[in-house]
Short mmCIF file of C-alpha atoms in Angstrom, two decimals:
data_model
loop_
_atom_site.label_atom_id
_atom_site.label_comp_id
_atom_site.label_asym_id
_atom_site.label_seq_id
_atom_site.Cartn_x
_atom_site.Cartn_y
_atom_site.Cartn_z
CA MET N 210 125.49 117.64 79.39
CA ASP N 211 123.84 118.73 76.13
CA ASP N 212 124.21 122.36 75.20
CA LEU N 213 120.91 124.18 75.51
CA ALA N 214 121.75 127.38 73.70
CA VAL N 215 124.49 129.30 72.01
CA GLY N 216 123.90 131.94 74.68
CA ILE N 217 125.42 129.91 77.49
CA ARG N 218 128.05 132.17 78.98
CA PRO N 219 131.73 131.28 78.66
CA GLU N 220 131.96 131.43 82.45
CA THR N 221 129.31 128.71 82.70
CA ARG N 222 131.17 126.48 80.25
CA ALA N 223 134.36 127.00 82.26
CA LEU N 224 132.47 126.18 85.47
CA ASP N 225 131.13 123.05 83.80
CA ALA N 226 134.68 121.92 83.03
CA LEU N 227 135.75 122.74 86.60
CA ILE N 228 132.94 120.66 88.08
CA GLU N 229 133.72 117.75 85.76
CA ALA N 230 137.35 117.83 86.91
CA THR N 231 136.18 117.91 90.53
CA LEU N 232 133.93 114.91 89.90
CA GLU N 233 136.85 112.96 88.46
CA ARG N 234 138.95 113.70 91.54
CA SER N 235 136.05 112.77 93.80
CA GLU N 236 135.44 109.47 92.02
CA GLY N 237 139.11 108.63 92.34
CA GLY N 238 139.05 109.14 96.10
CA ASN N 239 137.51 107.15 98.91
CA ARG N 240 134.48 105.31 97.54
CA GLN N 241 133.40 104.01 100.93
CA SER N 242 132.36 107.38 102.33
CA ARG N 243 128.98 108.84 101.43
CA SER N 244 128.77 112.64 101.40
CA ASP N 245 127.57 115.55 99.28
CA SER N 246 130.03 117.88 97.57
CA MET N 247 129.86 121.57 96.83
CA LEU N 248 131.69 124.22 94.80
CA PHE N 249 131.59 127.98 95.24
CA LEU N 250 131.33 129.28 91.68
CA GLY N 251 131.97 133.00 92.01
CA ASN N 252 134.58 135.59 92.79
CA ARG N 253 136.37 135.42 96.13
CA HIS N 254 134.68 137.83 98.52
CA ALA N 255 135.99 139.33 101.73
CA SER N 256 132.31 139.78 102.60
CA PHE N 257 129.07 138.40 101.24
CA PRO N 258 127.60 139.61 97.93
CA ALA N 259 125.26 142.52 98.48
CA LEU N 260 122.57 140.89 96.34
CA VAL N 261 122.19 138.07 98.84
CA VAL N 262 121.28 140.55 101.54
CA GLN N 263 119.14 142.68 99.21
CA ASP N 264 117.26 139.87 97.48
CA PRO N 265 113.54 140.70 98.00
CA ILE N 266 112.46 137.09 97.43
CA LEU N 267 114.74 135.41 99.95
CA GLU N 268 113.64 135.47 103.56
CA PRO N 269 116.21 136.11 106.33
CA VAL N 270 116.56 132.40 107.02
CA ASP N 271 117.26 131.71 103.33
CA LYS N 272 120.03 134.30 103.32
CA LEU N 273 121.53 132.85 106.50
CA VAL N 274 121.62 129.39 104.95
CA TRP N 275 123.37 130.77 101.84
CA MET N 276 125.94 132.47 104.08
CA ALA N 277 126.49 129.32 106.14
CA ILE N 278 127.19 127.33 102.98
CA MET N 279 129.49 130.10 101.77
CA LEU N 280 131.39 130.05 105.07
CA GLN N 281 132.07 126.36 104.62
CA ALA N 282 133.49 127.03 101.15
CA ALA N 283 135.56 129.99 102.37
CA GLU N 284 137.11 127.99 105.20
CA THR N 285 138.06 124.91 103.21
CA GLY N 286 138.44 126.16 99.64
CA ARG N 287 136.29 126.37 96.53
CA SER N 288 135.81 122.60 96.24
CA THR N 289 134.64 121.15 99.54
CA ALA N 290 132.13 118.86 101.16
CA PHE N 291 128.63 120.28 101.27
CA PRO N 292 127.82 121.24 104.87
CA THR N 293 125.47 119.01 106.77
CA TYR N 294 122.08 120.23 107.96
CA ASP N 295 123.40 120.18 111.52
CA TYR N 296 126.36 122.37 110.55
CA ILE N 297 124.07 124.86 108.79
CA ARG N 298 121.59 124.82 111.65
CA LYS N 299 124.26 125.51 114.28
CA THR N 300 126.19 128.04 112.19
CA ALA N 301 123.10 130.05 111.23
CA ASN N 302 121.39 129.47 114.59
CA ILE N 303 118.30 127.96 112.99
CA ALA N 304 115.85 125.95 115.07
CA SER N 305 115.02 122.95 112.87
CA LYS N 306 116.37 120.87 110.01
CA SER N 307 113.09 121.24 108.13
CA THR N 308 113.70 124.99 107.98
CA VAL N 309 117.16 124.33 106.52
CA ALA N 310 115.67 121.96 103.94
CA ARG N 311 113.06 124.53 103.01
CA ALA N 312 115.70 127.25 102.60
CA ILE N 313 117.84 125.03 100.36
CA SER N 314 114.79 124.36 98.17
CA VAL N 315 114.11 128.09 97.89
CA LEU N 316 117.75 128.78 97.01
CA ARG N 317 117.63 126.17 94.28
CA ALA N 318 114.34 127.48 92.89
CA THR N 319 115.69 131.04 92.78
CA ARG N 320 118.95 129.75 91.18
CA TRP N 321 121.32 130.85 93.92
CA LEU N 322 122.13 127.15 94.28
CA THR N 323 122.16 124.41 91.66
CA LEU N 324 122.21 120.64 92.00
CA TYR N 325 124.85 119.70 89.46
CA ALA N 326 125.04 115.92 89.81
CA ARG N 327 124.15 112.91 91.92
CA LEU N 328 127.17 110.66 92.48
CA ARG N 329 126.78 106.90 92.47
CA GLU N 330 129.20 104.02 92.70
CA ASN N 331 129.47 101.39 89.97
CA SER N 332 127.13 99.23 92.01
CA GLY N 333 124.51 101.99 91.91
CA ARG N 334 124.88 102.94 95.56
CA PHE N 335 124.24 106.63 96.17
CA ARG N 336 127.35 108.55 97.25
CA GLY N 337 126.10 112.11 97.46
CA ASN N 338 125.16 115.25 95.55
CA VAL N 339 127.34 117.90 93.97
CA PHE N 340 125.96 121.41 94.53
CA ALA N 341 127.14 124.66 92.99
CA LEU N 342 126.78 127.93 94.92
CA HIS N 343 126.57 131.20 92.96
CA ASP N 344 127.23 134.85 93.77
CA GLU N 345 124.06 135.88 91.88
CA PRO N 346 121.01 134.01 90.51
CA LEU N 347 121.84 132.22 87.27
CA PRO N 348 120.06 132.92 83.98
CA LEU N 349 117.53 130.23 83.11
CA VAL N 350 119.59 128.81 80.24
CA ASP N 351 122.62 128.37 82.52
CA ALA N 352 120.51 126.74 85.24
CA LEU N 353 119.07 124.29 82.70
CA HIS N 354 122.58 123.46 81.52
CA LEU N 355 124.03 122.83 84.99
CA ASP N 356 120.97 121.42 86.77
CA SER N 357 119.51 118.64 84.61
CA GLY N 358 116.46 118.23 86.86
CA TYR N 359 115.66 121.91 87.42
CA MET N 360 112.32 122.07 85.57
CA GLN N 361 111.11 118.84 87.16
CA PHE N 362 112.18 120.18 90.56
CA LEU N 363 110.11 123.33 90.04
CA ARG N 364 107.09 121.32 88.95
CA GLU N 365 107.32 118.94 91.91
CA SER N 366 107.96 121.81 94.33
CA GLN N 367 104.48 123.12 93.58
CA SER N 368 103.30 120.30 95.86
CA ASN N 369 105.99 120.80 98.51
CA GLY N 370 105.01 120.60 102.16
CA HIS N 371 106.15 124.19 102.81
CA ALA N 372 103.92 126.99 101.57
CA ARG N 373 106.87 129.26 100.83
CA VAL N 374 108.55 126.68 98.57
CA ARG N 375 105.27 126.18 96.71
CA ALA N 376 104.84 129.92 96.23
CA VAL N 377 108.41 130.54 95.04
CA ALA N 378 108.47 127.58 92.63
CA SER N 379 105.08 128.55 91.22
CA GLY N 380 106.33 132.12 90.87
CA VAL N 381 109.34 131.03 88.82
CA LEU N 382 107.19 128.92 86.50
CA GLU N 383 104.58 131.65 86.21
CA SER N 384 107.29 134.15 85.24
CA ILE N 385 108.56 131.76 82.56
CA ASP N 386 105.03 131.33 81.19
CA GLU N 387 104.43 135.07 81.30
CA ASP N 388 107.55 135.74 79.23
CA ILE N 389 106.65 133.02 76.71
CA GLN N 390 103.12 134.34 76.28
CA ALA N 391 104.59 137.82 75.76
CA GLY N 392 106.66 136.49 72.86
CA LEU N 393 110.00 136.44 74.69
CA ASP N 394 112.57 133.68 74.27
CA VAL N 395 113.39 132.65 77.82
CA CYS N 396 116.57 130.93 76.61
CA ALA N 397 117.88 133.95 74.72
CA VAL N 398 121.23 135.55 75.52
CA GLU N 399 121.01 137.96 78.44
CA ASP N 400 123.45 140.80 78.97
CA PRO N 401 124.66 140.36 82.58
CA ARG N 402 124.96 144.13 83.00
CA VAL N 403 121.30 144.60 82.06
CA ARG N 404 120.25 141.84 84.47
CA ARG N 405 122.19 143.44 87.32
CA MET N 406 120.82 146.90 86.57
CA GLU N 407 117.26 145.52 86.60
CA ALA N 408 117.98 143.79 89.90
CA ALA N 409 119.40 146.98 91.43
CA GLN N 410 116.34 148.95 90.30
CA ALA N 411 114.02 146.30 91.75
CA VAL N 412 115.81 146.50 95.11
CA GLN N 413 115.64 150.30 95.25
CA SER N 414 112.10 150.69 93.89
CA ASP N 415 109.05 150.78 96.12
CA THR N 416 106.92 149.31 93.34
CA PRO N 417 107.41 145.69 92.22
CA ARG N 418 109.82 145.31 89.30
CA ARG N 419 111.49 142.39 87.60
CA PHE N 420 114.16 140.69 89.71
CA PHE N 421 116.14 137.96 87.91
CA ALA N 422 113.81 134.93 87.65
CA PHE N 423 110.68 136.81 88.75
CA SER N 424 108.50 139.13 86.69
CA ALA N 425 107.05 142.32 88.15
CA LYS N 426 103.60 140.73 88.38
CA VAL N 427 104.91 137.74 90.33
CA MET N 428 106.98 140.01 92.57
CA ALA N 429 103.81 141.87 93.52
CA GLU N 430 101.98 138.61 94.26
CA LEU N 431 104.80 137.25 96.40
CA ARG N 432 105.02 140.50 98.35
CA SER N 433 101.28 140.47 99.01
CA HIS N 434 101.68 137.02 100.57
CA SER N 435 104.94 137.76 102.33
CA PRO N 436 105.55 135.78 105.52
CA GLY N 437 105.88 139.02 107.47
CA LYS N 438 102.08 139.09 107.39
CA ASN N 439 101.82 135.44 108.35
CA SER N 440 102.62 134.55 111.92
CA VAL N 441 102.74 130.79 111.32
CA SER N 442 105.40 131.04 108.62
CA ASP N 443 107.30 133.59 110.68
CA GLN N 444 107.32 131.23 113.64
CA ASP N 445 108.88 128.50 111.50
CA GLN N 446 111.84 130.77 110.77
CA LYS N 447 112.70 131.85 114.28
CA SER N 448 116.35 131.40 115.13
CA ASN N 449 117.18 129.28 118.12
CA LEU N 450 118.56 132.13 120.21
CA VAL N 451 120.02 131.10 123.54
CA ASN N 452 118.33 133.91 125.47
CA ASP N 453 114.94 132.99 124.00
CA ARG N 454 115.12 129.21 124.43
CA VAL N 455 112.30 129.03 126.96
CA ARG N 456 110.11 131.41 125.01
CA ASN N 457 110.58 129.48 121.81
CA SER N 458 109.91 126.09 123.42
CA VAL N 459 106.64 127.31 124.93
CA HIS N 460 105.69 128.96 121.67
CA GLN N 461 106.33 125.80 119.65
CA LYS N 462 104.14 123.75 122.00
CA SER N 463 101.25 126.12 121.55
CA ASN N 464 101.55 126.57 117.77
CA PRO N 465 104.42 124.66 116.16
CA GLY N 466 105.67 125.74 112.75
CA SER N 467 104.96 122.41 111.12
CA CYS N 468 104.21 121.50 107.53
CA SER N 469 100.53 121.02 108.35
CA ASN N 470 100.32 124.54 109.71
CA LEU N 471 102.03 125.92 106.66
CA LYS N 472 99.55 124.19 104.40
CA LYS N 473 96.77 126.22 106.01
CA THR N 474 98.33 129.40 104.62
CA THR N 475 98.45 128.16 101.02
CA THR N 476 97.46 130.81 98.52
CA THR N 477 95.33 130.21 95.44
CA ARG N 478 98.46 130.11 93.27
CA SER N 479 98.67 126.28 93.37
CA ALA N 480 95.01 126.02 92.38
CA GLU N 481 95.70 128.16 89.32
CA ARG N 482 98.47 125.84 88.17
CA LYS N 483 98.39 125.27 84.42
CA ASN N 484 98.50 121.84 82.86
CA PHE N 485 101.35 121.51 80.37
CA ALA N 486 101.02 117.78 79.73
CA GLY N 487 102.64 116.91 76.42
CA ALA N 488 99.53 116.09 74.40
CA GLY N 489 98.62 116.81 70.80
CA GLU N 490 95.43 116.39 68.79
CA ASN N 491 92.75 114.32 70.57
CA ASN N 492 95.06 114.16 73.62
CA THR N 493 97.49 111.85 71.82
CA PRO N 494 100.95 111.80 73.46
CA LEU N 495 103.54 113.93 71.70
CA ILE N 496 106.65 112.32 70.22
CA TYR N 497 109.70 114.42 71.13
CA PRO N 498 113.07 114.35 69.41
CA LYS N 499 115.34 112.02 71.40
CA ARG N 500 117.98 114.74 71.47
CA LEU N 501 115.95 116.88 73.86
CA SER N 502 116.81 116.51 77.55
CA GLU N 503 114.22 116.29 80.31
CA ASN N 504 114.68 119.99 81.05
CA GLN N 505 114.15 120.82 77.39
CA ARG N 506 111.03 118.69 77.14
CA GLU N 507 109.51 120.39 80.16
CA LEU N 508 110.23 123.77 78.61
CA ALA N 509 109.09 122.59 75.16
CA ASP N 510 105.63 121.87 76.57
CA ARG N 511 105.41 125.48 77.67
CA TYR N 512 106.55 126.74 74.26
CA LEU N 513 104.03 124.47 72.53
CA SER N 514 101.20 125.99 74.56
CA LEU N 515 101.45 128.90 72.10
CA VAL N 516 100.04 126.78 69.26
CA ALA N 517 96.91 124.69 68.79
CA SER N 518 97.01 121.07 69.93
CA TYR N 519 96.83 119.67 66.38
CA GLN N 520 99.87 121.76 65.37
CA ARG N 521 102.23 120.69 68.17
CA GLN N 522 103.40 117.40 66.66
CA ILE N 523 104.02 119.15 63.33
CA VAL N 524 106.34 121.60 65.08
CA LEU N 525 108.21 118.79 66.86
CA ASP N 526 108.56 116.91 63.56
CA GLU N 527 110.14 119.99 62.00
CA LEU N 528 112.58 120.22 64.90
CA GLU N 529 113.48 116.53 64.51
CA GLY N 530 113.97 117.09 60.79
CA ARG N 531 116.36 119.94 61.55
CA PHE N 532 118.36 117.65 63.83
CA ARG N 533 118.56 114.97 61.14
CA SER N 534 119.74 117.49 58.57
CA GLU N 535 122.99 117.85 60.52
CA GLU N 536 123.89 114.32 59.43
CA LYS N 537 123.66 115.50 55.82
CA GLY N 538 126.05 118.39 56.31
CA MET N 539 123.82 121.20 57.56
CA GLN N 540 125.31 123.48 60.20
CA PRO N 541 124.84 122.06 63.74
CA LEU N 542 122.02 123.54 65.79
CA TYR N 543 123.20 124.48 69.28
CA ASP N 544 120.26 126.64 70.38
CA GLU N 545 117.54 124.00 70.15
CA MET N 546 115.05 125.77 72.41
CA SER N 547 115.38 129.12 70.66
CA PHE N 548 114.81 127.36 67.33
CA LEU N 549 111.73 125.60 68.74
CA PHE N 550 110.44 128.92 70.06
CA CYS N 551 110.83 130.48 66.59
CA LEU N 552 108.89 127.57 65.07
CA CYS N 553 106.07 128.05 67.59
CA LYS N 554 105.91 131.79 66.89
CA ALA N 555 105.88 131.19 63.13
CA MET N 556 103.07 128.64 63.51
CA ASN N 557 101.10 130.97 65.74
CA ASN N 558 101.50 133.85 63.26
CA GLY N 559 100.58 131.74 60.23
CA GLU N 560 104.12 131.92 58.83
CA PHE N 561 105.11 128.30 59.39
CA LYS N 562 106.09 126.26 56.32
CA GLU N 563 106.63 122.56 56.81
CA ASN N 564 109.89 121.50 55.20
CA LEU N 565 112.37 119.29 57.03
CA GLY N 566 109.60 117.70 59.08
CA ILE N 567 107.67 116.24 56.12
CA ARG N 568 109.80 113.12 55.95
CA VAL N 569 109.67 112.74 59.74
CA ARG N 570 105.87 112.99 59.72
CA GLU N 571 105.54 110.42 56.93
CA GLU N 572 107.79 107.97 58.78
CA ARG N 573 105.86 108.50 61.99
CA ILE N 574 102.51 107.85 60.26
CA ALA N 575 103.92 104.72 58.57
CA ARG N 576 105.16 103.40 61.92
CA GLU N 577 101.75 103.99 63.48
CA LYS N 578 99.96 102.14 60.66
CA ALA N 579 102.38 99.22 60.94
CA ARG N 580 101.82 99.09 64.68
CA GLN N 581 98.05 99.02 64.24
CA LYS N 582 98.32 96.17 61.71
CA ARG N 583 100.36 94.11 64.15
CA GLN N 584 97.74 94.49 66.83
CA PRO N 585 94.99 91.81 66.83
CA ARG N 586 91.57 93.13 65.94
CA PRO N 587 89.36 93.28 69.00
CA VAL N 588 86.36 90.93 68.98
CA ARG N 589 83.23 93.00 68.65
CA PRO N 590 80.91 92.30 71.58
CA PRO N 591 77.32 91.44 70.73
CA ASP N 592 74.83 94.26 70.79
CA THR N 593 73.25 93.74 74.17
CA GLY N 594 70.54 96.30 73.40
CA VAL N 595 69.15 94.34 70.43
CA GLN N 596 69.29 91.05 72.34
CA GLU N 597 67.40 92.56 75.24
CA MET N 598 64.71 93.90 72.89
CA ARG N 599 64.26 90.46 71.29
CA LYS N 600 63.86 88.88 74.72
CA GLN N 601 61.16 91.41 75.62
CA ILE N 602 59.27 90.76 72.37
CA ALA N 603 59.42 87.00 72.88
CA ALA N 604 58.23 87.35 76.46
CA GLY N 605 55.26 89.49 75.36
CA LYS N 606 53.98 87.16 72.63
CA GLY N 607 52.33 84.69 75.06
CA PRO N 608 50.24 87.23 77.03
CA LEU N 609 49.24 88.97 73.78
CA ALA N 610 47.95 85.70 72.26
CA GLN N 611 45.85 85.01 75.37
CA MET N 612 44.30 88.48 75.22
CA ARG N 613 43.33 88.03 71.55
CA LYS N 614 41.79 84.62 72.35
CA SER N 615 39.73 86.00 75.26
CA LEU N 616 38.38 88.74 73.00
CA GLY N 617 37.43 86.24 70.28
CA MET N 618 40.01 87.59 67.93
CA PRO N 619 41.98 85.21 65.73
CA SER N 620 45.61 84.79 66.58
CA ARG N 621 48.20 86.47 64.37
CA ALA N 622 49.34 83.07 63.07
CA THR N 623 45.75 82.09 62.04
CA LYS N 624 45.13 85.48 60.51
CA GLN N 625 48.36 85.27 58.56
CA GLY N 626 47.39 81.75 57.25
CA ASP N 627 43.94 82.96 56.02
CA THR N 628 45.57 85.81 54.20
CA ASP N 629 47.96 83.45 52.43
CA GLU N 630 45.05 81.13 51.28
CA SER N 631 43.05 84.03 49.87
CA GLN N 632 46.02 85.01 47.82
#
């Protein structure tokens, strides 16, 4: 995978190498079986990490699912098959598979779990996913490095069938946007000790504070819509306790915790979703450097929201020019997103000076002109308005001539002829 920033932790790079080695071993094994794989990427614990239990965003069912996955890794080793939904459901005593699926989506959105790769055979047949489980939520830059579809997943999760998944995914994106608008580089290096201290303070504080991927503002919004105040969402999470089997079955018949019910509890957050479509001046599509990954392009759109629409392509051209300069001996650029963020800030502050992007812009304009020349000129349709007016005039000449004749007035043709003779 492409490096997203210099600030990627050494541990993450080591984990990347570990996963790659695991993939090689997996591909060399039995190709006939189809199953997901999973790695536990943290220190070996005699018990579960305290942060999993203390996480104010995760609901009890989300924490149980994390623990069930962790149990599978602890029993069979760090590299193991990802547990099936049935295994998780039975181990955590959860009523439905949809609840397990929802919890896995929340864990991925909050970065406790990352989808590292999708394995396929040479024929293209899907073999399974490779997940990575973490002992604390990853920084954004690490999640973007390991999970190539993370930003797209967040965007698509805003339309998920479960209200909680929609709220959490929207909260993560809103926190990213909030940091960008505040002038913070969301891909900058983060001191892990500072992150853990902030998390500990958020857990102990009665007032909302920043907790890993979530800003204080978003934390307050998520708490105000917590499922503890929503009976429908709470019913969807009920464990399938043996002693309460009858009670639960009757309860589900009267008001099942289905996706349709959850949709009724949707907050206004999804309606306030911002549009970050990559468009420049006059809504023309932006041309991104090919070096940027899908994750980086999704994040670039959010960075570019800082500048005016007519300035966005200029910024991208400068970034492309910086990439090309590496071929001429300039030092390689490893922190692409931080560099793009600096360009956006400079443009927004009136300090931007176009340099390396001039040649890129000229080539882009030349390509566009050549493309327009190759296109056949559209045939201009006749002006239907003028034709219609002429038809109306022609249709009115006959009745007008009859009226002049009935009034004893000479026709316009006769009158015009007399005028010509007098001259």
